[in-house]
Coordinates of C-alpha atoms in Angstrom, one line a residue:
Chain N
M489 CA 0.2 0.4 0.3
K490 CA 1.6 3.3 -1.3
D491 CA 2.0 6.0 2.6
V492 CA 0.1 8.0 0.9
L493 CA -3.5 6.2 1.7
V494 CA -3.9 6.0 5.1
S495 CA -5.1 3.8 7.7
T496 CA -5.7 2.6 11.2
D497 CA -2.9 -0.7 11.7
G498 CA 0.3 2.5 11.8
P499 CA 1.6 5.8 10.9
T500 CA 0.9 7.5 7.1
T501 CA 4.1 8.8 6.6
C502 CA 3.7 10.7 2.9
A503 CA 7.4 9.9 3.4
S504 CA 7.1 13.8 5.4
K505 CA 9.6 14.4 7.3
M506 CA 5.6 16.2 8.6
L507 CA 3.9 13.1 9.1
E508 CA 6.5 10.9 10.9
R509 CA 4.0 10.0 13.4
F510 CA 1.0 10.4 11.9
V511 CA -1.9 7.7 13.0
S512 CA -4.7 8.2 11.2
P513 CA -8.2 7.6 13.0
Y514 CA -9.8 5.7 9.7
N515 CA -9.5 3.4 7.2
S516 CA -9.2 4.7 3.8
G517 CA -11.5 4.0 1.5
V518 CA -9.3 1.6 -0.9
V519 CA -7.9 -0.1 2.6
E520 CA -11.9 -1.2 3.7
R521 CA -11.9 -2.4 0.6
L522 CA -8.9 -4.8 0.2
E523 CA -10.2 -6.0 3.8
Q524 CA -13.4 -6.2 2.5
A525 CA -11.9 -9.1 -0.6
G526 CA -9.9 -10.9 2.2
M527 CA -6.9 -8.4 1.1
V528 CA -3.7 -8.9 3.2
T529 CA -1.9 -5.1 4.0
L530 CA 2.5 -6.0 4.7
G531 CA 3.6 -2.4 5.4
K532 CA 3.9 1.4 3.3
T533 CA 5.6 1.5 0.2
N534 CA 8.5 4.8 -0.6
M535 CA 7.2 6.7 -2.8
D536 CA 8.1 11.0 -3.2
E537 CA 7.3 13.1 -1.4
F538 CA 3.4 13.3 -0.9
A539 CA 3.4 11.4 -4.4
M540 CA 5.6 14.5 -6.0
G541 CA 7.8 13.4 -8.1
G542 CA 9.0 11.0 -10.4
S543 CA 12.0 9.3 -9.2
T544 CA 10.9 8.4 -5.3
E545 CA 14.6 9.9 -4.5
N546 CA 12.8 12.7 -2.3
S547 CA 11.8 10.8 0.1
A548 CA 12.6 11.3 4.1
F549 CA 12.9 7.8 4.8
G550 CA 15.8 7.4 1.9
V551 CA 16.0 6.7 -2.1
T552 CA 13.8 2.5 -3.0
K553 CA 16.4 1.5 -5.7
N554 CA 15.6 -0.2 -8.8
P555 CA 15.4 -4.2 -8.2
W556 CA 16.5 -4.3 -11.7
D557 CA 19.9 -2.0 -11.2
V558 CA 20.3 -0.9 -7.8
T559 CA 22.3 1.8 -9.3
R560 CA 18.9 3.1 -10.6
T561 CA 15.3 4.5 -9.5
P562 CA 12.5 2.9 -10.0
G563 CA 10.4 5.6 -10.9
G564 CA 7.9 7.5 -8.8
S565 CA 5.8 9.0 -7.3
S566 CA 5.0 5.0 -6.6
G567 CA 7.9 3.7 -6.8
G568 CA 8.3 1.2 -3.8
S569 CA 5.3 0.5 -5.0
A570 CA 6.2 -0.4 -8.6
A571 CA 9.7 -2.0 -6.7
C572 CA 8.2 -4.1 -4.4
L573 CA 6.8 -6.3 -7.4
A574 CA 10.1 -6.1 -8.9
A575 CA 11.9 -7.9 -6.1
A576 CA 9.2 -10.1 -5.9
Q577 CA 8.0 -8.4 -2.5
A578 CA 4.9 -9.3 -2.5
P579 CA 3.1 -9.9 -5.0
L580 CA -0.4 -7.1 -5.8
S581 CA 0.4 -2.8 -4.2
I582 CA -1.5 0.2 -4.5
G583 CA -0.4 3.5 -5.8
T584 CA -1.5 6.7 -7.0
D585 CA -1.0 8.2 -10.7
T586 CA -1.7 12.8 -10.7
G587 CA 1.2 13.4 -13.7
G588 CA 2.2 9.2 -14.4
S589 CA 2.9 8.1 -11.0
I590 CA 1.8 4.6 -11.8
R591 CA 2.6 3.8 -15.0
Q592 CA 6.0 5.7 -15.2
P593 CA 7.1 3.2 -11.7
A594 CA 5.5 0.2 -12.8
A595 CA 7.8 0.9 -17.1
F596 CA 11.0 1.8 -14.7
C597 CA 10.4 -1.6 -12.8
G598 CA 8.8 -3.9 -15.6
V599 CA 5.3 -4.3 -14.4
C600 CA 1.8 -4.3 -14.7
G601 CA 0.0 -0.6 -13.9
L602 CA -3.8 0.7 -14.6
K603 CA -4.5 4.7 -14.0
P604 CA -8.1 4.1 -13.4
T605 CA -10.5 6.4 -14.9
Y606 CA -10.8 9.5 -12.5
G607 CA -13.8 8.7 -9.5
R608 CA -13.1 4.7 -10.7
V609 CA -11.6 4.3 -7.1
S610 CA -12.9 5.8 -4.5
R611 CA -9.6 8.3 -3.1
Y612 CA -12.2 8.4 0.4
G613 CA -8.6 8.7 2.5
L614 CA -6.7 10.0 0.2
V615 CA -3.8 13.0 0.9
A616 CA -4.9 14.4 -2.1
F617 CA -1.7 16.2 -3.7
A618 CA -3.4 17.7 -6.6
S619 CA -7.7 17.2 -6.8
S620 CA -8.5 17.4 -10.4
L621 CA -5.9 14.1 -11.5
D622 CA -4.9 12.6 -7.8
Q623 CA -6.6 8.4 -8.8
V624 CA -5.1 5.6 -7.3
G625 CA -4.9 2.8 -8.9
P626 CA -3.8 -1.1 -9.3
M627 CA -0.3 -2.5 -9.5
G628 CA 0.3 -6.6 -10.6
H629 CA 2.3 -8.7 -13.1
T630 CA 0.2 -9.1 -15.3
V631 CA -3.0 -8.1 -16.5
E632 CA -5.4 -10.6 -15.4
D633 CA -4.1 -9.5 -12.1
L634 CA -4.4 -6.3 -12.6
A635 CA -8.2 -6.1 -13.8
M636 CA -8.1 -9.0 -10.4
L637 CA -7.4 -5.9 -8.5
L638 CA -9.2 -2.6 -10.0
Q639 CA -12.9 -5.1 -9.3
A640 CA -11.5 -5.0 -5.8
I641 CA -11.1 -1.5 -5.4
A642 CA -13.2 0.3 -8.2
G643 CA -16.9 1.7 -7.0
H644 CA -19.2 4.3 -5.6
D645 CA -18.0 5.9 -2.4
P646 CA -19.9 8.2 -1.2
R647 CA -18.1 10.4 1.2
D648 CA -16.0 11.0 -2.6
S649 CA -17.6 13.5 -4.7
T650 CA -15.9 13.0 -7.0
S651 CA -16.7 9.4 -6.9
I652 CA -17.7 7.9 -10.3
P653 CA -21.6 6.6 -8.7
D654 CA -22.2 4.0 -12.4
P655 CA -22.0 0.1 -12.3
V656 CA -18.3 -1.0 -12.1
P657 CA -18.1 -3.9 -15.2
D658 CA -16.9 -7.0 -14.3
Y659 CA -13.3 -6.5 -15.8
L660 CA -11.9 -10.6 -15.8
E661 CA -14.9 -11.0 -18.5
G662 CA -13.5 -9.6 -21.2
L663 CA -10.0 -10.9 -20.5
D664 CA -10.0 -13.6 -23.1
A665 CA -11.6 -12.1 -25.3
G666 CA -8.9 -11.2 -28.3
C667 CA -7.9 -8.5 -30.1
A668 CA -10.9 -9.3 -33.1
G669 CA -12.9 -5.6 -33.1
L670 CA -10.6 -3.6 -31.2
R671 CA -9.9 -0.5 -32.8
I672 CA -5.9 0.6 -31.7
G673 CA -4.8 3.9 -32.4
V674 CA -1.3 5.3 -32.9
I675 CA 0.1 8.7 -32.8
R676 CA 2.6 8.7 -35.7
D677 CA 3.5 13.0 -34.0
H678 CA 4.7 10.4 -30.6
L679 CA 6.0 7.9 -31.9
E680 CA 8.0 10.9 -34.5
N681 CA 9.1 12.8 -31.9
E682 CA 13.2 13.3 -30.9
G683 CA 12.6 13.0 -27.6
L684 CA 11.7 9.3 -27.3
D685 CA 14.0 6.9 -27.3
D686 CA 14.8 4.7 -30.4
E687 CA 14.5 0.9 -28.4
I688 CA 11.6 2.5 -26.3
R689 CA 9.9 3.6 -30.6
Q690 CA 10.5 0.4 -32.0
S691 CA 9.3 -1.5 -28.5
I692 CA 6.1 0.2 -29.0
L693 CA 6.5 -0.1 -33.2
K694 CA 6.7 -4.2 -32.6
T695 CA 3.8 -4.0 -29.9
I696 CA 1.6 -2.6 -32.4
E697 CA 2.6 -5.0 -35.5
V698 CA 1.5 -8.2 -32.4
Y699 CA -2.0 -6.2 -32.0
R700 CA -2.9 -5.7 -36.0
E701 CA -1.4 -10.1 -36.5
A702 CA -3.7 -11.2 -33.3
G703 CA -5.9 -9.4 -35.9
A704 CA -6.6 -5.2 -33.9
R705 CA -7.8 -2.7 -36.3
I706 CA -4.8 -0.1 -36.5
V707 CA -5.9 3.9 -37.2
D708 CA -4.2 6.8 -36.7
V709 CA -5.5 9.4 -34.7
T710 CA -4.0 12.8 -34.0
L711 CA -4.1 14.3 -31.1
P712 CA -3.6 17.9 -31.6
N713 CA -3.6 19.1 -28.0
T714 CA -1.0 17.4 -26.3
R715 CA 1.4 19.7 -26.9
Y716 CA -0.1 22.0 -23.6
S717 CA -0.8 19.1 -21.5
I718 CA 2.4 19.2 -20.1
P719 CA 2.1 23.5 -19.6
T720 CA -1.2 22.7 -18.5
Y721 CA -0.1 19.8 -15.7
Y722 CA 2.3 22.2 -14.3
I723 CA -0.3 25.2 -13.9
I724 CA -3.6 22.4 -12.3
A725 CA -1.0 20.3 -10.0
P726 CA 1.1 22.8 -8.6
S727 CA -1.4 25.4 -7.5
E728 CA -4.2 22.2 -6.9
A729 CA -0.8 20.6 -4.2
S730 CA -0.3 24.5 -3.2
S731 CA -3.7 24.8 -1.6
N732 CA -4.1 20.6 -0.6
L733 CA -0.9 20.6 1.3
S734 CA -1.0 24.2 2.8
R735 CA -2.8 22.1 5.9
Y736 CA 0.3 21.1 6.7
S737 CA 1.1 24.1 8.7
G738 CA 3.4 23.1 11.4
A739 CA 0.5 23.8 13.9
H740 CA -1.1 20.3 13.7
Y741 CA 1.5 18.4 12.2
G742 CA 4.7 18.9 14.1
Y743 CA 7.1 20.2 11.4
R744 CA 7.7 23.0 9.0
A745 CA 10.4 23.6 6.9
A746 CA 11.7 27.4 6.3
P747 CA 9.3 28.9 4.7
N748 CA 11.0 31.2 0.8
K749 CA 9.6 34.6 0.7
A750 CA 10.3 34.8 -2.7
L751 CA 8.5 31.0 -3.6
A752 CA 6.0 32.4 -1.4
K753 CA 4.6 35.3 -3.6
E754 CA 4.5 33.5 -6.8
S755 CA 2.7 30.9 -5.5
S756 CA -0.4 32.7 -4.4
A757 CA -0.3 34.6 -7.9
L758 CA -0.6 30.9 -8.7
I759 CA -3.3 29.4 -6.8
D760 CA -5.5 33.3 -7.8
M761 CA -4.9 32.3 -11.9
Y762 CA -5.8 27.7 -10.9
C763 CA -9.3 29.0 -8.7
A764 CA -10.3 32.1 -10.9
A765 CA -9.9 28.4 -13.6
A766 CA -11.9 26.1 -12.0
R767 CA -14.5 29.1 -11.4
K768 CA -15.5 28.6 -15.3
D769 CA -17.2 25.6 -16.3
S770 CA -14.5 23.1 -17.6
A771 CA -16.2 19.9 -18.0
M772 CA -14.7 18.2 -21.5
K773 CA -17.4 15.9 -23.4
S774 CA -15.9 13.6 -26.7
N775 CA -18.5 11.9 -28.9
A776 CA -15.7 10.7 -30.6
E777 CA -15.5 6.5 -30.8
S778 CA -13.3 5.5 -28.1
C779 CA -10.2 3.5 -29.1
S780 CA -7.0 2.1 -27.5
V781 CA -4.2 4.0 -27.4
P782 CA -0.8 2.9 -27.0
T783 CA 2.1 5.3 -25.9
P784 CA 5.4 5.6 -23.7
S785 CA 4.8 5.5 -20.3
A786 CA 8.3 7.1 -20.6
P787 CA 10.4 9.0 -23.6
A788 CA 13.3 6.3 -22.0
I789 CA 15.0 4.2 -19.3
T790 CA 14.9 5.1 -15.7
M791 CA 18.0 7.0 -15.2
P792 CA 21.4 6.3 -12.2
I793 CA 20.3 7.6 -9.0
I794 CA 24.0 9.6 -8.2
S795 CA 23.0 11.9 -10.7
R796 CA 19.6 13.4 -8.6
L797 CA 21.6 13.2 -5.4
S798 CA 24.3 14.9 -6.4
R799 CA 22.1 18.0 -6.5
C800 CA 21.0 17.5 -3.3
D801 CA 24.0 19.4 -0.7
D802 CA 24.8 17.0 1.8
S803 CA 22.8 17.6 5.4
F804 CA 19.2 16.8 2.2
V805 CA 21.4 13.5 2.7
T806 CA 23.0 12.1 5.9
T807 CA 19.8 14.2 8.0
M808 CA 16.7 13.4 5.0
T809 CA 17.6 9.5 4.1
R810 CA 17.8 6.2 7.6
P811 CA 20.3 3.7 7.1
S812 CA 18.1 1.0 4.7
S813 CA 19.8 -1.7 6.7
K814 CA 18.0 -0.8 9.9
P815 CA 14.1 -2.7 9.9
M816 CA 11.3 -0.3 8.2
Chain B
M1361 CA 7.4 -22.8 -8.6
E1362 CA 8.2 -20.6 -5.2
I1363 CA 5.2 -18.5 -3.2
V1364 CA 6.9 -15.2 -3.9
H1365 CA 7.2 -16.1 -7.7
L1366 CA 3.2 -16.9 -8.2
T1367 CA 0.4 -14.5 -9.6
A1368 CA -1.3 -13.5 -7.8
A1369 CA -4.4 -15.4 -9.9
Q1370 CA -2.2 -18.4 -8.9
M1371 CA -2.5 -17.8 -5.9
G1372 CA -5.7 -17.3 -5.4
R1373 CA -6.6 -20.3 -7.5
L1374 CA -4.2 -22.7 -4.8
L1375 CA -5.9 -20.7 -2.0
R1376 CA -9.1 -22.0 -3.6
A1377 CA -8.3 -24.8 -4.4
G1378 CA -6.7 -26.1 -0.5
E1379 CA -3.0 -26.5 -1.2
L1380 CA -2.0 -22.6 0.4
T1381 CA -3.0 -21.1 3.1
S1382 CA -3.2 -17.0 3.2
E1383 CA -0.3 -18.0 6.2
Q1384 CA 1.9 -19.5 4.1
I1385 CA 2.4 -16.9 2.0
S1386 CA 1.8 -13.8 3.7
R1387 CA 5.2 -16.1 5.7
A1388 CA 6.2 -16.4 2.5
F1389 CA 6.8 -12.7 1.4
L1390 CA 7.3 -11.0 5.0
D1391 CA 10.2 -13.2 4.8
R1392 CA 11.3 -11.9 1.0
I1393 CA 10.5 -8.5 2.0
A1394 CA 12.7 -8.9 5.6
A1395 CA 15.5 -10.4 3.3
T1396 CA 16.0 -8.1 0.2
N1397 CA 13.9 -4.2 1.6
P1398 CA 17.8 -2.9 2.8
A1399 CA 18.8 -3.4 -0.8
I1400 CA 16.3 -1.1 -2.4
N1401 CA 13.6 0.3 0.4
A1402 CA 10.4 0.1 -1.2
F1403 CA 9.1 0.1 2.4
I1404 CA 8.6 2.0 5.1
S1405 CA 7.2 0.8 6.9
V1406 CA 5.9 -3.6 8.0
A1407 CA 3.4 -4.8 9.4
A1408 CA 4.2 -8.4 9.9
E1409 CA 2.4 -9.0 13.1
R1410 CA -0.9 -7.6 11.8
A1411 CA -0.5 -9.2 8.4
I1412 CA -0.2 -12.9 10.2
D1413 CA -2.4 -12.4 12.4
R1414 CA -4.9 -11.1 8.9
A1415 CA -3.6 -14.1 7.6
K1416 CA -5.2 -16.4 10.0
E1417 CA -8.6 -14.8 10.2
F1418 CA -8.7 -14.8 6.7
D1419 CA -8.0 -18.7 6.8
R1420 CA -10.0 -19.3 9.2
T1421 CA -12.9 -17.8 7.6
R1422 CA -12.7 -19.6 4.6
E1423 CA -12.2 -22.7 5.6
S1424 CA -15.8 -22.3 7.7
S1425 CA -17.2 -21.1 4.6
S1426 CA -15.8 -23.5 2.4
R1427 CA -17.3 -25.9 4.4
L1428 CA -20.8 -24.7 3.4
S1429 CA -21.1 -24.0 0.3
A1430 CA -17.8 -23.8 -2.1
S1431 CA -20.3 -22.1 -5.4
S1432 CA -20.1 -19.2 -6.6
S1433 CA -20.8 -18.0 -10.5
S1434 CA -19.4 -14.7 -11.5
S1435 CA -15.8 -14.7 -13.5
F1436 CA -14.5 -12.5 -10.2
S1437 CA -15.6 -14.9 -7.3
R1438 CA -13.7 -17.9 -9.2
L1439 CA -10.3 -16.0 -9.1
C1440 CA -10.6 -14.3 -5.6
A1441 CA -12.7 -16.4 -4.4
G1442 CA -9.3 -17.8 -2.3
F1443 CA -9.3 -14.1 -1.0
R1444 CA -12.6 -13.3 -0.5
S1445 CA -13.9 -13.2 3.2
R1446 CA -16.7 -13.1 2.1

């Protein structure tokens, strides 16, 4: 269980010093559903602090290493949830995904991960990062395992105002249905992008061929607005994070970092911009015929840990990491 | 195959067939965590005792419910029967 979903059986830290000793008085919706499904939770997995990051190096409890190559990161922010699968420490895990935090570490660790449709899985008891993007999702070794885990955690929860009241489909039903009739949309622009590692490009092209041979119909699609996605994400996510995390004032949660005045001014402007945008009705509906679109989960393979750590000063490394030989 | 290398679906089937228990599965993974976590630090905290207690509880529930009835029709129930407490 990613340590961003509250549970009563121990601390929920969000990989932050601020919540080092925080024990929730209630269980999150996902924890409750897993208990009802008869699943045993082994522990809480490491992550980037408050799920903000893509390498699991930004944790108050030390970096997580990629089990395939311990000099590299497992990705993030659900890096612990991905690494524990790759190291056979758990058969299934729960991650959360705001801007790739399930999909990218799953790709980096060679496991399966899925960001479900927004609202499909209860966020009751999820410590929020960016509320209009956050979603809880399953991670595992096979698509069958993901389907099973998603079946266990999906469903309406009236305690989460963004939860979808629609019935949950049987995710296992279509597993053996094959690919005949499936439409697969290929975004040529993405595959031709210079920033994409050639090995990954070739893997995607090979995968598309596997689907074509299995009877899927391959069509070209364009998503012309995707070039705005990263700038948009970096307005929405930090603004919502600022709003959500301002509750960790130090008064209730004990630890507060020294404020940075220049940053405070900039973040206040961002919050104003976000509030103005949120007031407009931003709900969008698409009438397009649906199809599956294979895209890279990450443009390149995982990066070495050392290149990131070398950017931190020594005090960060000595005060924020814990000796890895101690049992956690 | 070693327990820790089975997929969850395989575990579910073995649990349902009575060839594995939740306790055996939980202990196998807890041992694996103890052996490998110092090297990769994937877990921040491990609730070993509670996990074993819950596993034993699920095993007891499964045992008593399988004595009462073994049938369930949906594909999810078939796959997950091993994991379900009710």
